[in-house]
Tab-separated table of N, CA and C in Angstrom:
chain	number	residue	atom	x	y	z
A	1	MET	N	78.260	106.619	144.244
A	1	MET	CA	78.633	107.770	143.275
A	1	MET	C	77.088	107.800	142.301
A	2	THR	N	76.849	109.183	142.350
A	2	THR	CA	75.546	109.451	141.610
A	2	THR	C	75.787	109.505	140.122
A	3	ALA	N	74.598	109.417	139.118
A	3	ALA	CA	75.074	109.396	137.859
A	3	ALA	C	75.526	110.619	137.422
A	4	GLU	N	75.072	111.755	138.264
A	4	GLU	CA	75.623	112.939	137.714
A	4	GLU	C	76.929	113.268	138.048
A	5	ALA	N	77.562	112.957	139.296
A	5	ALA	CA	78.990	112.903	139.902
A	5	ALA	C	79.943	112.026	138.694
A	6	MET	N	79.356	111.030	138.000
A	6	MET	CA	79.845	110.173	137.356
A	6	MET	C	80.439	110.797	135.966
A	7	THR	N	79.192	111.462	135.693
A	7	THR	CA	79.057	112.437	134.062
A	7	THR	C	80.073	113.429	134.230
A	8	THR	N	80.212	114.028	135.429
A	8	THR	CA	81.043	115.206	135.717
A	8	THR	C	82.529	114.666	135.673
A	9	ARG	N	82.723	113.706	136.497
A	9	ARG	CA	84.173	113.154	136.270
A	9	ARG	C	84.444	112.585	135.092
A	10	ILE	N	83.807	112.026	134.306
A	10	ILE	CA	84.248	111.727	133.009
A	10	ILE	C	84.615	112.741	131.999
A	11	ASN	N	83.750	114.039	132.041
A	11	ASN	CA	83.745	115.314	131.483
A	11	ASN	C	85.147	115.934	131.550
A	12	ARG	N	85.458	115.763	133.030
A	12	ARG	CA	86.422	116.322	133.512
A	12	ARG	C	87.781	115.641	132.957
A	13	GLU	N	87.588	114.252	132.965
A	13	GLU	CA	88.620	113.566	132.415
A	13	GLU	C	88.938	113.995	130.991
A	14	ARG	N	87.808	113.894	130.297
A	14	ARG	CA	87.716	114.193	128.572
A	14	ARG	C	88.439	115.479	128.691
A	15	LEU	N	88.261	116.596	129.342
A	15	LEU	CA	88.828	118.000	129.263
A	15	LEU	C	90.326	117.554	129.401
A	16	GLU	N	90.683	117.118	130.488
A	16	GLU	CA	91.917	117.057	130.537
A	16	GLU	C	92.602	116.234	129.426
A	17	ALA	N	92.164	115.341	129.181
A	17	ALA	CA	93.094	114.467	127.888
A	17	ALA	C	93.152	115.615	126.822
A	18	LEU	N	91.965	116.321	126.337
A	18	LEU	CA	92.067	117.341	125.489
A	18	LEU	C	93.277	118.430	125.611
A	19	LYS	N	93.201	118.908	126.576
A	19	LYS	CA	94.349	119.803	127.229
A	19	LYS	C	95.849	119.073	126.681
A	20	LYS	N	95.953	118.017	127.172
A	20	LYS	CA	97.067	117.197	126.625
A	20	LYS	C	97.182	117.110	125.354
A	21	PHE	N	96.268	116.689	124.303
A	21	PHE	CA	96.420	116.802	122.927
A	21	PHE	C	96.272	117.862	122.024
A	22	ILE	N	96.038	119.052	122.538
A	22	ILE	CA	96.108	120.511	121.879
A	22	ILE	C	97.489	120.716	121.364
A	23	PRO	N	98.034	120.865	122.379
A	23	PRO	CA	99.777	121.192	122.025
A	23	PRO	C	100.388	120.221	121.194
A	24	LEU	N	100.189	118.924	121.345
A	24	LEU	CA	100.498	117.982	120.534
A	24	LEU	C	100.101	118.202	119.084
A	25	ARG	N	98.376	118.444	119.053
A	25	ARG	CA	98.216	118.643	117.291
A	25	ARG	C	98.649	119.907	116.817
A	26	ASP	N	99.120	120.711	117.649
A	26	ASP	CA	99.573	122.052	117.213
A	26	ASP	C	100.926	121.674	116.838
A	27	ARG	N	102.019	121.241	117.713
A	27	ARG	CA	103.043	121.099	116.993
A	27	ARG	C	103.302	120.225	115.662
A	28	ILE	N	102.307	119.092	115.577
A	28	ILE	CA	102.177	118.316	114.262
A	28	ILE	C	101.703	119.408	112.985
A	29	ARG	N	100.794	120.200	113.241
A	29	ARG	CA	100.322	121.210	112.338
A	29	ARG	C	101.386	122.094	111.912
A	30	ASP	N	102.126	122.577	112.854
A	30	ASP	CA	103.411	123.406	112.586
A	30	ASP	C	104.389	122.934	111.941
A	31	LYS	N	104.515	121.754	112.241
A	31	LYS	CA	105.879	120.812	111.411
A	31	LYS	C	105.342	120.417	110.111
A	32	LEU	N	103.979	120.194	109.884
A	32	LEU	CA	103.551	119.775	108.636
A	32	LEU	C	103.589	121.150	107.779
A	33	GLN	N	103.251	122.170	108.013
A	33	GLN	CA	103.219	123.671	107.653
A	33	GLN	C	104.725	124.048	107.145
A	34	GLN	N	105.558	123.595	107.984
A	34	GLN	CA	107.063	123.999	107.531
A	34	GLN	C	107.661	123.005	106.684
A	35	ARG	N	107.043	121.828	106.511
A	35	ARG	CA	107.513	120.696	105.530
A	35	ARG	C	106.997	121.019	104.337
A	36	GLN	N	105.866	121.651	104.037
A	36	GLN	CA	105.262	122.283	103.128
A	36	GLN	C	105.953	123.695	102.385
A	37	GLN	N	106.279	124.312	103.512
A	37	GLN	CA	106.993	125.477	102.637
A	37	GLN	C	108.296	125.243	102.464
A	38	ASP	N	109.017	124.036	103.067
A	38	ASP	CA	110.235	123.652	102.536
A	38	ASP	C	110.259	123.204	101.223
A	39	GLN	N	109.261	122.450	100.821
A	39	GLN	CA	109.047	121.648	99.502
A	39	GLN	C	108.780	122.791	98.668
A	40	MET	N	107.936	124.001	98.962
A	40	MET	CA	107.667	124.853	97.996
A	40	MET	C	108.828	125.832	97.693
A	41	ASP	N	109.787	126.042	98.845
A	41	ASP	CA	111.041	126.598	98.537
A	41	ASP	C	112.060	125.808	97.443
A	42	PHE	N	111.811	124.321	97.777
A	42	PHE	CA	112.957	123.619	97.178
A	42	PHE	C	112.402	123.586	95.502
A	43	THR	N	111.238	123.582	95.365
A	43	THR	CA	110.516	123.525	94.101
A	43	THR	C	111.102	124.777	93.201
A	44	THR	N	110.906	125.805	93.913
A	44	THR	CA	110.983	127.174	93.487
A	44	THR	C	112.874	127.396	92.978
A	45	SER	N	113.190	126.919	94.091
A	45	SER	CA	114.762	126.993	93.747
A	45	SER	C	115.418	126.191	92.711
A	46	THR	N	114.898	124.999	92.697
A	46	THR	CA	115.064	123.723	91.626
A	46	THR	C	114.718	124.390	90.730
A	47	GLU	N	113.477	125.063	90.012
A	47	GLU	CA	113.183	125.523	88.771
A	47	GLU	C	114.207	126.846	88.410
A	48	GLU	N	114.443	127.603	89.446
A	48	GLU	CA	115.439	128.858	89.118
A	48	GLU	C	116.721	128.356	88.733
A	49	LEU	N	117.038	127.303	89.190
A	49	LEU	CA	118.486	126.553	89.114
A	49	LEU	C	118.509	126.043	87.503
A	50	PHE	N	117.443	125.068	87.333
A	50	PHE	CA	117.549	124.433	86.134
A	50	PHE	C	117.177	125.006	84.959
A	51	THR	N	116.158	126.156	84.967
A	51	THR	CA	115.463	126.596	83.773
A	51	THR	C	116.457	127.305	82.685
A	52	PRO	N	117.320	128.040	83.498
A	52	PRO	CA	118.660	128.572	82.362
A	52	PRO	C	119.346	127.227	81.804
A	53	ILE	N	119.668	126.329	82.562
A	53	ILE	CA	120.318	125.146	81.879
A	53	ILE	C	119.408	124.418	80.769
A	54	THR	N	118.387	124.390	81.270
A	54	THR	CA	117.330	123.786	79.903
A	54	THR	C	117.297	124.540	78.936
A	55	THR	N	117.122	125.595	79.246
A	55	THR	CA	116.972	126.818	77.969
A	55	THR	C	118.120	126.745	76.958
A	56	ALA	N	119.507	126.872	77.882
A	56	ALA	CA	120.657	126.973	77.185
A	56	ALA	C	120.850	125.435	76.087
A	57	THR	N	120.296	124.596	76.810
A	57	THR	CA	120.591	123.086	76.134
A	57	THR	C	119.596	123.216	74.789
A	58	ARG	N	118.542	123.538	75.074
A	58	ARG	CA	117.556	123.543	73.820
A	58	ARG	C	118.420	124.476	72.688
A	59	MET	N	118.605	125.727	73.040
A	59	MET	CA	119.306	126.524	71.960
A	59	MET	C	120.658	125.652	71.389
A	60	LEU	N	121.144	125.103	72.372
A	60	LEU	CA	122.449	124.499	71.820
A	60	LEU	C	122.335	123.277	70.721
A	61	LYS	N	121.001	122.518	71.165
A	61	LYS	CA	120.456	121.527	70.274
A	61	LYS	C	120.064	122.060	69.018
A	62	LEU	N	119.274	123.278	69.107
A	62	LEU	CA	118.583	123.852	67.786
A	62	LEU	C	119.743	124.497	67.135
A	63	GLN	N	120.868	124.797	67.564
A	63	GLN	CA	122.246	125.447	66.736
A	63	GLN	C	122.821	124.207	65.991
A	64	GLN	N	122.761	122.983	66.827
A	64	GLN	CA	123.367	121.777	66.245
A	64	GLN	C	122.722	121.259	65.164
A	65	SER	N	121.268	121.342	65.252
A	65	SER	CA	120.526	120.724	64.187
A	65	SER	C	120.614	121.875	62.994
A	66	VAL	N	120.815	123.020	63.264
A	66	VAL	CA	120.877	123.936	61.978
A	66	VAL	C	122.398	123.711	61.392
A	67	LEU	N	123.260	123.754	62.204
A	67	LEU	CA	124.697	123.280	61.670
A	67	LEU	C	125.053	122.129	60.869
A	68	TYR	N	124.176	121.023	61.572
A	68	TYR	CA	124.630	119.849	60.956
A	68	TYR	C	123.336	119.055	60.166
A	69	GLY	N	122.419	120.008	59.975
A	69	GLY	CA	121.392	119.618	59.377
A	69	GLY	C	120.529	118.245	59.675
A	70	VAL	N	120.376	118.301	61.132
A	70	VAL	CA	119.604	117.217	61.722
A	70	VAL	C	118.341	117.725	61.843
A	71	LYS	N	117.067	116.765	61.529
A	71	LYS	CA	115.861	117.376	61.259
A	71	LYS	C	115.490	117.237	62.895
A	72	ASN	N	115.554	116.341	63.691
A	72	ASN	CA	115.027	116.133	65.179
A	72	ASN	C	116.092	115.878	66.293
A	73	PRO	N	116.513	116.966	66.589
A	73	PRO	CA	117.646	116.839	67.694
A	73	PRO	C	117.006	116.353	68.921
A	74	THR	N	117.776	115.252	69.675
A	74	THR	CA	117.155	114.770	71.023
A	74	THR	C	118.377	115.071	71.755
């Protein structure tokens, strides 16, 4: 086998290996993007859920401090 034929065969094998790897890489990238989107959606929905509760709790503690004369409610 000549050096040129060997190089061509090696390059062909590398190309075949890359062709097998690209779909796998794309699937992993898509899963990662979906996971990041799910985390963002969860964070947003969690904030939307708990912000009113937190605000109401602060208002309640403030009213209790005014009513009972507590200076630093926790």
